[in-house]
mmCIF file of C-alpha atoms and ligand atoms in Angstrom:
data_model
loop_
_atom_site.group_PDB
_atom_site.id
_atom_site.type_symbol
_atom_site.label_atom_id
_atom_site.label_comp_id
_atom_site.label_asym_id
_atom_site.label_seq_id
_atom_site.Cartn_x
_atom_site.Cartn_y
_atom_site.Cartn_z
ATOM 1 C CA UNK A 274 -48.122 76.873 113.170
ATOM 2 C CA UNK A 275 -47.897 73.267 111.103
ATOM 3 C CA UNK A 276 -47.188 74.548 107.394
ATOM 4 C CA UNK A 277 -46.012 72.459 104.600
ATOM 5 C CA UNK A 278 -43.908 73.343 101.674
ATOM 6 C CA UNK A 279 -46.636 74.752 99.735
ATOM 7 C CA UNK A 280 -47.565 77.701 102.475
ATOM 8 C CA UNK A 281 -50.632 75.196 103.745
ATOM 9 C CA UNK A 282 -51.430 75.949 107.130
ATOM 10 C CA UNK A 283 -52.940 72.696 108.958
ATOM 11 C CA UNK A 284 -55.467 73.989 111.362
ATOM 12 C CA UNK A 285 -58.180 71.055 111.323
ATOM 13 C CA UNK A 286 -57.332 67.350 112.788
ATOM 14 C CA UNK A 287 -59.227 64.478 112.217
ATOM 15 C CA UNK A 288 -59.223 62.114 115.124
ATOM 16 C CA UNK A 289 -59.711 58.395 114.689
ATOM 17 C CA UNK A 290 -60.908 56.445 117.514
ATOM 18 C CA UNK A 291 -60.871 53.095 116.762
ATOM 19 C CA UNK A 292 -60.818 51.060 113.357
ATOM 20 C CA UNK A 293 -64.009 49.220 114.644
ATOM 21 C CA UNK A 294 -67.247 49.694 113.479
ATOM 22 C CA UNK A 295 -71.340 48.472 113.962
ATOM 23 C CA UNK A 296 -71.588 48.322 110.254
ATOM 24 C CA UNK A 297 -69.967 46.605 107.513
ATOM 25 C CA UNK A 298 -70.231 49.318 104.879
ATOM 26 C CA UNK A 299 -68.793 47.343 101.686
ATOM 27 C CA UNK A 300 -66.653 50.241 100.325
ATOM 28 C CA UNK A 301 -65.571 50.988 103.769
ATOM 29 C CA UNK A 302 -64.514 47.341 105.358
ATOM 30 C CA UNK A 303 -62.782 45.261 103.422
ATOM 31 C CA UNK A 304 -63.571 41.960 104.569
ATOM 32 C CA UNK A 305 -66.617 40.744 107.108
ATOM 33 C CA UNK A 306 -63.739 39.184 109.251
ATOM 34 C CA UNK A 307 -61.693 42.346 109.098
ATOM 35 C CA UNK A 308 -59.586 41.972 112.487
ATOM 36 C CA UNK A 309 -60.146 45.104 114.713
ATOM 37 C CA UNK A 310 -56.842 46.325 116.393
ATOM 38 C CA UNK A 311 -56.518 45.222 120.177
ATOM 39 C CA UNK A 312 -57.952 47.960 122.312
ATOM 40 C CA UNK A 313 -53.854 48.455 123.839
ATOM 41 C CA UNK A 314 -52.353 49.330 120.136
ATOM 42 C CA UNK A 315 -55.502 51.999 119.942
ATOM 43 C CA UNK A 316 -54.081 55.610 121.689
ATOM 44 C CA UNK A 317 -55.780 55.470 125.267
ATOM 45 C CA UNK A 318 -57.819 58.541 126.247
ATOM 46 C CA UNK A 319 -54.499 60.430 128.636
ATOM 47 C CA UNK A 320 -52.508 59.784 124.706
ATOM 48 C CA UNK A 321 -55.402 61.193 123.002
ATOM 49 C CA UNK A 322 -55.576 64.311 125.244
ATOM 50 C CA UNK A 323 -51.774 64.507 125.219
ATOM 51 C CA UNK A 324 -51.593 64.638 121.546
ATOM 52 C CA UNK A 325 -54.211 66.800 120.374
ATOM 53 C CA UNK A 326 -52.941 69.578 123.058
ATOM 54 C CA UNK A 327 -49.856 69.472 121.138
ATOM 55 C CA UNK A 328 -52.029 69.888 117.979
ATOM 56 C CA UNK A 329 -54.436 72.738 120.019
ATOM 57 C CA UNK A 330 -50.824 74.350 120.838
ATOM 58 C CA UNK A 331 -49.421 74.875 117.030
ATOM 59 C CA UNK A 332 -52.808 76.692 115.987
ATOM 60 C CA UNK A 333 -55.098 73.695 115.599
ATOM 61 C CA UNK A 334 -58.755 74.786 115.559
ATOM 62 C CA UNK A 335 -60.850 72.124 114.829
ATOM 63 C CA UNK A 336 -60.908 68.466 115.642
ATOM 64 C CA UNK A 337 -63.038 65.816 114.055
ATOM 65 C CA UNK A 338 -63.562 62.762 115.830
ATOM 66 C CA UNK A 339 -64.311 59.919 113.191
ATOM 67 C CA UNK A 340 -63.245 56.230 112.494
ATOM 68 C CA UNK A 341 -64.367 53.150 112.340
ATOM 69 C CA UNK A 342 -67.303 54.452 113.912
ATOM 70 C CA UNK A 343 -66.243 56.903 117.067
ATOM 71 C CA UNK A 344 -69.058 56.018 119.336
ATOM 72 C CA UNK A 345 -68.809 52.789 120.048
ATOM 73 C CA UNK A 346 -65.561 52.996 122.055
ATOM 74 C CA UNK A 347 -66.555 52.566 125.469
ATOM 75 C CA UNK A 348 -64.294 55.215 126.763
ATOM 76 C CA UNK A 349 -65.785 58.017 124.168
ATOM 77 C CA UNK A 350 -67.830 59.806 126.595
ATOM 78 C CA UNK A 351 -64.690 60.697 128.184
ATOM 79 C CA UNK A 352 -62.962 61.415 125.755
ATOM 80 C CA UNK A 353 -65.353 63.545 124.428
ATOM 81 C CA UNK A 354 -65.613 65.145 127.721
ATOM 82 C CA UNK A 355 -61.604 65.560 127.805
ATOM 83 C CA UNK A 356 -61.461 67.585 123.951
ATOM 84 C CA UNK A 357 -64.657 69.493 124.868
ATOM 85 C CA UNK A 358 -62.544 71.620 126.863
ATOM 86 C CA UNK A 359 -59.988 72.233 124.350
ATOM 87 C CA UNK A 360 -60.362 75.772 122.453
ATOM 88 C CA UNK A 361 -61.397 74.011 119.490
ATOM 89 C CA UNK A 362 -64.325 73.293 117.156
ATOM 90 C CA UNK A 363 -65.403 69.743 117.900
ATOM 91 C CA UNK A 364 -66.793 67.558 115.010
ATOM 92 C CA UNK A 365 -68.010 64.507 114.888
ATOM 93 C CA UNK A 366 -68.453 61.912 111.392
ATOM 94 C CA UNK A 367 -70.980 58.393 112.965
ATOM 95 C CA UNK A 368 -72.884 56.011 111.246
ATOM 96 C CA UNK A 369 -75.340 57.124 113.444
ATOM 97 C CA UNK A 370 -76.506 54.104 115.476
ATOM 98 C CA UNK A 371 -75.340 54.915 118.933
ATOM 99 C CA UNK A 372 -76.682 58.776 119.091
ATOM 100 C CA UNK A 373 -79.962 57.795 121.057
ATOM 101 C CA UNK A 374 -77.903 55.687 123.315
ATOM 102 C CA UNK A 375 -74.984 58.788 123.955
ATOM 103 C CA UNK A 376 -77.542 62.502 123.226
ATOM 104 C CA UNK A 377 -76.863 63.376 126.423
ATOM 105 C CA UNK A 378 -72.590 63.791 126.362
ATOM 106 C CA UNK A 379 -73.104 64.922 122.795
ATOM 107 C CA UNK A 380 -75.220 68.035 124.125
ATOM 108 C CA UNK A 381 -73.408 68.310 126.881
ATOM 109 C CA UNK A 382 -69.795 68.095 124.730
ATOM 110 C CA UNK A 383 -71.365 71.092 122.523
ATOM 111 C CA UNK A 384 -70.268 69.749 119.078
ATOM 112 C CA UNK A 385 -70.273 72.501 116.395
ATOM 113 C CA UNK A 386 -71.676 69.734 114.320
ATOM 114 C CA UNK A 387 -72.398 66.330 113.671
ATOM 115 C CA UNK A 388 -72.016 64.386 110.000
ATOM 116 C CA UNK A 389 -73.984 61.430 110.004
ATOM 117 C CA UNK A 390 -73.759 58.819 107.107
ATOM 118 C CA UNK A 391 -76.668 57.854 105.453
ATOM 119 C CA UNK A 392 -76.331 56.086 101.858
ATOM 120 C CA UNK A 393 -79.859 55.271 100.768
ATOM 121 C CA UNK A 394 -83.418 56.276 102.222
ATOM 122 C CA UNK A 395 -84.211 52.474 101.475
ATOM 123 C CA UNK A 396 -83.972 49.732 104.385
ATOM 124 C CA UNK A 397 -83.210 46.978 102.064
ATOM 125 C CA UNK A 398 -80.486 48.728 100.292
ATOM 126 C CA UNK A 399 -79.140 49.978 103.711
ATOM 127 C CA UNK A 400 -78.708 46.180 104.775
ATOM 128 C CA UNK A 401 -77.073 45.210 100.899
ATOM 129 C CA UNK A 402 -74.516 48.256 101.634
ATOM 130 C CA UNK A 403 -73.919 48.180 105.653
ATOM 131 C CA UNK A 404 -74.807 44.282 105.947
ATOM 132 C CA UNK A 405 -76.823 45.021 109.233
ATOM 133 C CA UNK A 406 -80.614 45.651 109.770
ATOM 134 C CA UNK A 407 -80.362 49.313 110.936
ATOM 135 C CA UNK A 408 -81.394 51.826 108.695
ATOM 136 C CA UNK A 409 -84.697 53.035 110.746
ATOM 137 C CA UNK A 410 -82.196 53.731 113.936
ATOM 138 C CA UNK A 411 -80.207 55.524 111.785
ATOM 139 C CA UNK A 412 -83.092 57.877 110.384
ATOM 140 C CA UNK A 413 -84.552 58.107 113.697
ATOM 141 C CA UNK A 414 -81.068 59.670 115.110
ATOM 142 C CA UNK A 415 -80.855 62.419 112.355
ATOM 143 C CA UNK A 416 -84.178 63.673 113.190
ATOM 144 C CA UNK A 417 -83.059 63.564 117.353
ATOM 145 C CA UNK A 418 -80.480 65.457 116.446
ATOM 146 C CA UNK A 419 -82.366 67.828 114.555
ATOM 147 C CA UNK A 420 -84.678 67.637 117.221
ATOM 148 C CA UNK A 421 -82.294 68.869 119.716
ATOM 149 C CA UNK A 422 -80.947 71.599 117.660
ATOM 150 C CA UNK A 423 -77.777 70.020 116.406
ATOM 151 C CA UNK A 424 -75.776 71.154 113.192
ATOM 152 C CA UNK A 425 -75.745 68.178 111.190
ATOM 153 C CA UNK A 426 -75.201 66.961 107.628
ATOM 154 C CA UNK A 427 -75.852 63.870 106.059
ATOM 155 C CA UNK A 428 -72.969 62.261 104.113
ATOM 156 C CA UNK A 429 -73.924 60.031 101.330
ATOM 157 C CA UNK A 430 -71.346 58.341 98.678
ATOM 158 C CA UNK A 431 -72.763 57.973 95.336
ATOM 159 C CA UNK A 432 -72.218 54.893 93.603
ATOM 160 C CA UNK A 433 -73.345 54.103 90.057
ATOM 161 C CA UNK A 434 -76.460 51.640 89.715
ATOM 162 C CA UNK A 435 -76.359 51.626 93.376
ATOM 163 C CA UNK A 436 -77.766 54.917 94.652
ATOM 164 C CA UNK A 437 -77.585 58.041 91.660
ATOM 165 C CA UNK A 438 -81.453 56.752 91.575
ATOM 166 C CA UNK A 439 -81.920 58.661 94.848
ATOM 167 C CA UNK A 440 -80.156 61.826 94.854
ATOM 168 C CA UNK A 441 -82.805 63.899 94.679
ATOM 169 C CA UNK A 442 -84.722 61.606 96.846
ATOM 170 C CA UNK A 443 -82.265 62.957 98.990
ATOM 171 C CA UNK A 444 -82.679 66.922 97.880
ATOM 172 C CA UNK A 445 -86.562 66.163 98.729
ATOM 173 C CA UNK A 446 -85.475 65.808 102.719
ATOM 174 C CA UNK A 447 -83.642 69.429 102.454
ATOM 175 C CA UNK A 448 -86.783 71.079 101.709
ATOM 176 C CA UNK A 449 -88.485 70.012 105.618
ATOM 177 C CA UNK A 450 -85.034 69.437 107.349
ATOM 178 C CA UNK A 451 -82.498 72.081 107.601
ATOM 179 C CA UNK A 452 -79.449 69.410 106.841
ATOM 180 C CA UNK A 453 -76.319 69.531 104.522
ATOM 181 C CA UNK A 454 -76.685 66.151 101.978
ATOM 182 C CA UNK A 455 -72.644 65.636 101.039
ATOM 183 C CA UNK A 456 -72.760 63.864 98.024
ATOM 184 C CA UNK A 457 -69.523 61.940 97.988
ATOM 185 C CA UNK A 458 -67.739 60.725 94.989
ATOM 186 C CA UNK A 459 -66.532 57.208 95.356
ATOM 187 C CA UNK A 460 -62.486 56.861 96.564
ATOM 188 C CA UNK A 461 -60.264 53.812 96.019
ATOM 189 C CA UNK A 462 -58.723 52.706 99.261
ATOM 190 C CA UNK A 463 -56.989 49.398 100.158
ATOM 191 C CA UNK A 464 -59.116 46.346 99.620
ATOM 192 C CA UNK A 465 -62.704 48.062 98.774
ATOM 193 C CA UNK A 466 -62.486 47.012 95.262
ATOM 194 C CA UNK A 467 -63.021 50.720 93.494
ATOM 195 C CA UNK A 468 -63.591 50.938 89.762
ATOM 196 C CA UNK A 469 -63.237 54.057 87.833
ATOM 197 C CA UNK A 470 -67.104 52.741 86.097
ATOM 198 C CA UNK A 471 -68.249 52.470 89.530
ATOM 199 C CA UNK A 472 -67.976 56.698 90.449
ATOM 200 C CA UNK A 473 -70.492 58.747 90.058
ATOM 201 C CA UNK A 474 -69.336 62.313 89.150
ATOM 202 C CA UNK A 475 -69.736 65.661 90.368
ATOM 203 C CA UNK A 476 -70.839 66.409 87.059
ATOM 204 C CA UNK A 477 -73.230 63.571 86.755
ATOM 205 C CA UNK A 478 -74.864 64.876 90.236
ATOM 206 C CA UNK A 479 -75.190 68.557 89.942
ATOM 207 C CA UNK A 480 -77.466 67.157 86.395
ATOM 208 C CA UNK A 481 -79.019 64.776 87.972
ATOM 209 C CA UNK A 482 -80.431 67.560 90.723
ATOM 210 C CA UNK A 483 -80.818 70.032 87.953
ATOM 211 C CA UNK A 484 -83.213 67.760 85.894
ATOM 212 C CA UNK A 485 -85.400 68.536 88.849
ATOM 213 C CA UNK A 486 -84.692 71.735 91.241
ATOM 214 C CA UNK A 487 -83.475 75.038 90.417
ATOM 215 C CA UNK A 488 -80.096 75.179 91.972
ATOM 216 C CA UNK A 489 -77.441 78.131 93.081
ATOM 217 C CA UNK A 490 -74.041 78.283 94.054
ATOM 218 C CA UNK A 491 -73.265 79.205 97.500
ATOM 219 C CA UNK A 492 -69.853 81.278 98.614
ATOM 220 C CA UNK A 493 -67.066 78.796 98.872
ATOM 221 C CA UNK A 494 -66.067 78.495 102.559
ATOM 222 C CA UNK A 495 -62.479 78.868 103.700
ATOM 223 C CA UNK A 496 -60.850 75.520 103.080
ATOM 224 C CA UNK A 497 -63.700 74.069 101.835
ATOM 225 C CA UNK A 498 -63.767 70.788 100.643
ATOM 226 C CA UNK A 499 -67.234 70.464 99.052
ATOM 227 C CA UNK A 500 -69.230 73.047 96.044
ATOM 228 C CA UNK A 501 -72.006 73.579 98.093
ATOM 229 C CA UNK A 502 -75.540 74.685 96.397
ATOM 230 C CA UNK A 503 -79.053 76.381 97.720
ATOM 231 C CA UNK A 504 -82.618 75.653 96.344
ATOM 232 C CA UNK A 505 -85.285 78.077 96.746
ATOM 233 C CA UNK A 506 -87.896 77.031 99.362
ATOM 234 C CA UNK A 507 -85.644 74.473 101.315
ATOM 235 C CA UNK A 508 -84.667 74.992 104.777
ATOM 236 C CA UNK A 509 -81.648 72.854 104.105
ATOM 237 C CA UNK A 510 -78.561 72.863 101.385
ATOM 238 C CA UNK A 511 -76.495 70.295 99.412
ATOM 239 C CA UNK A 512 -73.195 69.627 98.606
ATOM 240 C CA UNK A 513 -70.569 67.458 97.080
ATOM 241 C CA UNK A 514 -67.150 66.172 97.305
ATOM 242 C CA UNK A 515 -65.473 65.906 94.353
ATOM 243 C CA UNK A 516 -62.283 64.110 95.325
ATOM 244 C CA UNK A 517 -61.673 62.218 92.031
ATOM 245 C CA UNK A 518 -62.835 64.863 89.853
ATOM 246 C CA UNK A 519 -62.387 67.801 90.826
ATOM 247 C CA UNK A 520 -60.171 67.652 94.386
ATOM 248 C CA UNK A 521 -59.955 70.364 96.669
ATOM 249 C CA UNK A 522 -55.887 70.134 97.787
ATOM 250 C CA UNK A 523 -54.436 73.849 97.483
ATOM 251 C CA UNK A 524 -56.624 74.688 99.708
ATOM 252 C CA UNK A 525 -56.131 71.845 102.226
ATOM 253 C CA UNK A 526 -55.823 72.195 105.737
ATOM 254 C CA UNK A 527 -56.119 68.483 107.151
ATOM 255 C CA UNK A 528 -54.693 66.291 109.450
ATOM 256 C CA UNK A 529 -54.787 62.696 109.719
ATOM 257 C CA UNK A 530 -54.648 60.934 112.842
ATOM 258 C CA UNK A 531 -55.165 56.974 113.118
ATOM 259 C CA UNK A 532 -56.976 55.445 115.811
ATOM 260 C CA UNK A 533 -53.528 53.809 116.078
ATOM 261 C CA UNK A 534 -51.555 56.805 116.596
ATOM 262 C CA UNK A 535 -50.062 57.605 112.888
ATOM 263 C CA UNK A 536 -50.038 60.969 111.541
ATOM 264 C CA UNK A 537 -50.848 61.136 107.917
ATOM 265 C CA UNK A 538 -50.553 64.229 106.136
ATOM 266 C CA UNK A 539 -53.230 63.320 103.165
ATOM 267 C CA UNK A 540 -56.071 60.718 103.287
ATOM 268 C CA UNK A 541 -53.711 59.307 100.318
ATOM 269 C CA UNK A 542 -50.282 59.726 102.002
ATOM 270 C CA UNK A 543 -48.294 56.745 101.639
ATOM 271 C CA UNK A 544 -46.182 57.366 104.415
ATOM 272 C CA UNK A 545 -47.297 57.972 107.966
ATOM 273 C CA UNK A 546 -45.538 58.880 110.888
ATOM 274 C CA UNK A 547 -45.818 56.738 114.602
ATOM 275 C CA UNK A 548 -46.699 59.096 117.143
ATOM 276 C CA UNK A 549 -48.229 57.385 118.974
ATOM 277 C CA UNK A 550 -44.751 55.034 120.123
ATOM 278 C CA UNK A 551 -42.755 57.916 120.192
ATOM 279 C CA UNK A 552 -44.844 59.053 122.778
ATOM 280 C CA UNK A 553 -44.705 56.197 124.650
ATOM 281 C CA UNK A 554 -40.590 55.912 124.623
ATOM 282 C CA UNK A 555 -40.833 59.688 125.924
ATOM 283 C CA UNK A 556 -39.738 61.693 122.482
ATOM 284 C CA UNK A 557 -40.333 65.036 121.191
ATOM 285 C CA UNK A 558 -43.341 64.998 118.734
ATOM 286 C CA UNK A 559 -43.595 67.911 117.848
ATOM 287 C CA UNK A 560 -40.332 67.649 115.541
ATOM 288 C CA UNK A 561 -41.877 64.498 114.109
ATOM 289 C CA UNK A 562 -45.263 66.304 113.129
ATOM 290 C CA UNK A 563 -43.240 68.940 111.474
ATOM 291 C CA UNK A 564 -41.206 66.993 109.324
ATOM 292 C CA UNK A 565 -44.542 64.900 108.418
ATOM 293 C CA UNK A 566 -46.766 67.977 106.922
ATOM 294 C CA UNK A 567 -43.033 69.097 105.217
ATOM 295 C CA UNK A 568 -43.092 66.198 102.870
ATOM 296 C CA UNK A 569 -46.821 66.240 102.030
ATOM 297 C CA UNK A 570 -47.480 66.214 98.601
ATOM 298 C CA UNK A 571 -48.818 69.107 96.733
ATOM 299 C CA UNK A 572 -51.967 66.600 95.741
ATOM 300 C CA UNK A 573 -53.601 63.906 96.471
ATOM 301 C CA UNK A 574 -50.631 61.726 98.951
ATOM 302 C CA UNK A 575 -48.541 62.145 95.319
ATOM 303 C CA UNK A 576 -50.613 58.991 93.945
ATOM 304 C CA UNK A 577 -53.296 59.838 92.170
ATOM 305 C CA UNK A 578 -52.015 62.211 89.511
ATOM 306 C CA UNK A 579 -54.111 62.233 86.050
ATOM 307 C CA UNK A 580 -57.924 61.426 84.973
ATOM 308 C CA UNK A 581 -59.470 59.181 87.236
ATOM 309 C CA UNK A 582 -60.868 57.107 84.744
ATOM 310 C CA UNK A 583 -57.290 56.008 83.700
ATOM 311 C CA UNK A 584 -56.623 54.827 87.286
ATOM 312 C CA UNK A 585 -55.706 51.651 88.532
ATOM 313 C CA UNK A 586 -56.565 51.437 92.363
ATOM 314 C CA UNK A 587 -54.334 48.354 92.802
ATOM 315 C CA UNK A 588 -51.071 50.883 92.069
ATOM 316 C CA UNK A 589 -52.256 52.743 95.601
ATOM 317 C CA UNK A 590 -50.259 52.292 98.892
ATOM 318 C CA UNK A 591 -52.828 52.974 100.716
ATOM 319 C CA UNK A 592 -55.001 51.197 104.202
ATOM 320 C CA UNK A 593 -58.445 50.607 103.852
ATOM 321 C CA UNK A 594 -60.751 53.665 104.949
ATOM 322 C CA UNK A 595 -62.103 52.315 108.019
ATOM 323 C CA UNK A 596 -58.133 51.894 109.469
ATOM 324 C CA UNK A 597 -57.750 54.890 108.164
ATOM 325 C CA UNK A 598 -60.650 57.216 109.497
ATOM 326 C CA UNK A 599 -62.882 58.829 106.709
HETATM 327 N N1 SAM B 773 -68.264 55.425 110.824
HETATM 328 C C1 SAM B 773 -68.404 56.803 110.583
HETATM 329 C C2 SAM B 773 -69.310 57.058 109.403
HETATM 330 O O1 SAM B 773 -69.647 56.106 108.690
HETATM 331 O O2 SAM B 773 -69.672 58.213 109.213
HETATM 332 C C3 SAM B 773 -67.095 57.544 110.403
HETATM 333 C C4 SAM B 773 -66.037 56.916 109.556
HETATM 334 S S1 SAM B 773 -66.406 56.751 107.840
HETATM 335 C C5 SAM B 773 -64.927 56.004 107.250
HETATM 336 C C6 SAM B 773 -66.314 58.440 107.292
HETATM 337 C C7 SAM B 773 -66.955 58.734 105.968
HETATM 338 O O3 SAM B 773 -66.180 58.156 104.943
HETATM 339 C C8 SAM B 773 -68.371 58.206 105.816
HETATM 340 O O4 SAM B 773 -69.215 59.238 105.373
HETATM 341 C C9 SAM B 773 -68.218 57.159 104.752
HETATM 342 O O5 SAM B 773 -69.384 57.010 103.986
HETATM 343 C C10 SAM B 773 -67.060 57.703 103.941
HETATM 344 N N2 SAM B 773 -66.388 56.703 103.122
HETATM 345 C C11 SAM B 773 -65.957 55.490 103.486
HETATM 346 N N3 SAM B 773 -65.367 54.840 102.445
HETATM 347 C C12 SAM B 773 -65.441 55.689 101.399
HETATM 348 C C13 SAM B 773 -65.028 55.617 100.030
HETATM 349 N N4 SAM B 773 -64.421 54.548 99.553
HETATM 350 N N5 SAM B 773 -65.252 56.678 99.230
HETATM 351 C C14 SAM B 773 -65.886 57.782 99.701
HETATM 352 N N6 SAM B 773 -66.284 57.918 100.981
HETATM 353 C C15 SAM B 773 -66.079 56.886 101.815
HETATM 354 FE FE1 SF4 B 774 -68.297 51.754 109.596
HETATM 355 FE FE2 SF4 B 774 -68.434 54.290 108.736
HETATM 356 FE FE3 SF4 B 774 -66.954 52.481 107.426
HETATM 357 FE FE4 SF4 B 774 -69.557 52.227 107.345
HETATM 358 S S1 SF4 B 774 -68.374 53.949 106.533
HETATM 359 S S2 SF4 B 774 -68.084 50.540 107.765
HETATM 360 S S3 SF4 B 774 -70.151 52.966 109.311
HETATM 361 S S4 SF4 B 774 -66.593 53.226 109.455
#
């Protein structure tokens, strides 16, 4: 069992796969010329298998592959293939492009669910936030998904005078598509240029849907890290992540892997741990996961204590989201 200080039991892994990506989300890459890591620093699929066994072994029940964007690593069909036969519940978090191109090893791999991350409903504001011309591929794949009978969710982070316009553009898909919308409050991270002005709240969403739908709370899930909601007469739900409101961390079961091979206990930890070369020099890592969840913070990676509107991102050790995997 991986427990930390505070009786938190870590059951639920999240998997990078690689720090590159098909899009060029602006709050997620820092720079267009961002240098990807060379494929040899990224854990190889045998290291990947290795690793989360030792995970699967100490109670882990869930892995999430994410990023960067998972699926466009060549070697993710078999990789897929490899933690498909784990006892877990495999996950998934994509942009979305590549699910035509790879439907058949995600049916095959049996994925409890897929997350797909869709910002706006408008093309032209897809290309201003993920600089590419992609947004109809992306639709396209949630409904294939639906189509085949796939869990999914859509994630969307809401940004002020960029996208609180179409939250309940948004809500209006729920009532046809039986989909989770994650509405995702806006997180500094290394180099994306976050300003407290620039969140939308959790507060600010739950009246912006009220203004137009009848909402009601649904039963908090076990370790739940979004307030979820109903509204009468639609197939699907909503949600929303309230990280710099409202954040979810006694609860908190999550574990942070980099595509890179670094543990780190909080999405905010400042430390991390290097599995990935003490696996390569042949030492125990087990000892080194435990004594990473022992010092994790009671919130937050220790860093973002207080209101967030007093917060000054540049005071955050932190990588950038797409090195670290969302
Ligand atoms: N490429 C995949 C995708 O876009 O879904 C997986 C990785 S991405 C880093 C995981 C999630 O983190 C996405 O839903 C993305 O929108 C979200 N994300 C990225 N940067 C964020 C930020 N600064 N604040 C809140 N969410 C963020
Ligand atoms: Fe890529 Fe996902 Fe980051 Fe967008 S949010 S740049 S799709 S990793």
């Amino acid at each position: 069992m991986i427990e930390d200080r505070f009786g938190r039991v870590h059951d639920y892994l999240r998997l990078s796969l690689t720090d590159n990506c098909n899009l060029r989300c602006f709050y997620c890459m820092p720079e267009e010329n961002y240098a990807f890591a060379p494929h040899a620093r990224l854990m190889q699929p045998a290291e990947i298998d290795h690793l989360a066994r030792v995970f699967v072994d100490q109670g882990v029940r869930k892995i999430r592959l994410t990023g960067g964007e998972p699926l466009v690593r060549k070697d993710a069909p078999a990789i897929i293939r490899a933690l498909a036969e784990l006892p877990v519940q495999l996950a998934c978090t994509t942009n979305g492009i590549r699910v035509d191109e790879m439907i058949s090893d995600i049916e095959a791999a049996g994925f409890a669910g897929i997350n797909v991350s869709l910002d706006t409903l408008q093309a032209g504001k897809f290309f201003k936030i993920t600089r590419r011309d992609l947004f109809h591929r992306v639709r396209n794949n949630i409904s294939l998904l639906l189509e085949r009978g796939i869990r999914t969710k859509i994630n969307v982070v809401v940004m002020k005078g960029l996208n609180d316009d179409e939250i309940n553009d948004f809500i209006a898909l729920t009532r046809e598509w039986p989909v989770e919308v994650r509405f995702i409050e806006f997180m500094p991270f290394s180099g994306n240029r976050w300003t407290s002005n620039q969140v939308f709240t959790y507060r600010e969403i739950l009246e912006a849907v009220n203004a137009e739908y009848e909402t009601n709370p649904l039963p908090a899930e076990p370790n739940e890290t979004a307030r979820r909601f109903s509204i009468p007469g639609h197939q699907g739900n909503f949600s929303v992540i309230s990280t710099m409101t409202a954040p979810f961390c006694a609860g908190c079961n999550r574990i942070r892997l980099t595509a890179d091979g670094k543990l780190k206990n909080c999405l905010f930890s400042k430390s991390e741990t290097d599995l990935l070369s003490a696996l390569r020099r042949g030492e125990d890592v087990l000892l080194l996961i435990m004594e990473n969840i022992r010092a994790k913070a009671r919130e937050l990676g220790g860093q973002m204590t207080g209101n967030f509107e007093n917060l000054d991102a540049r005071s955050i050790e932190n990588r950038s989201m797409i090195n670290i995997g969302g």
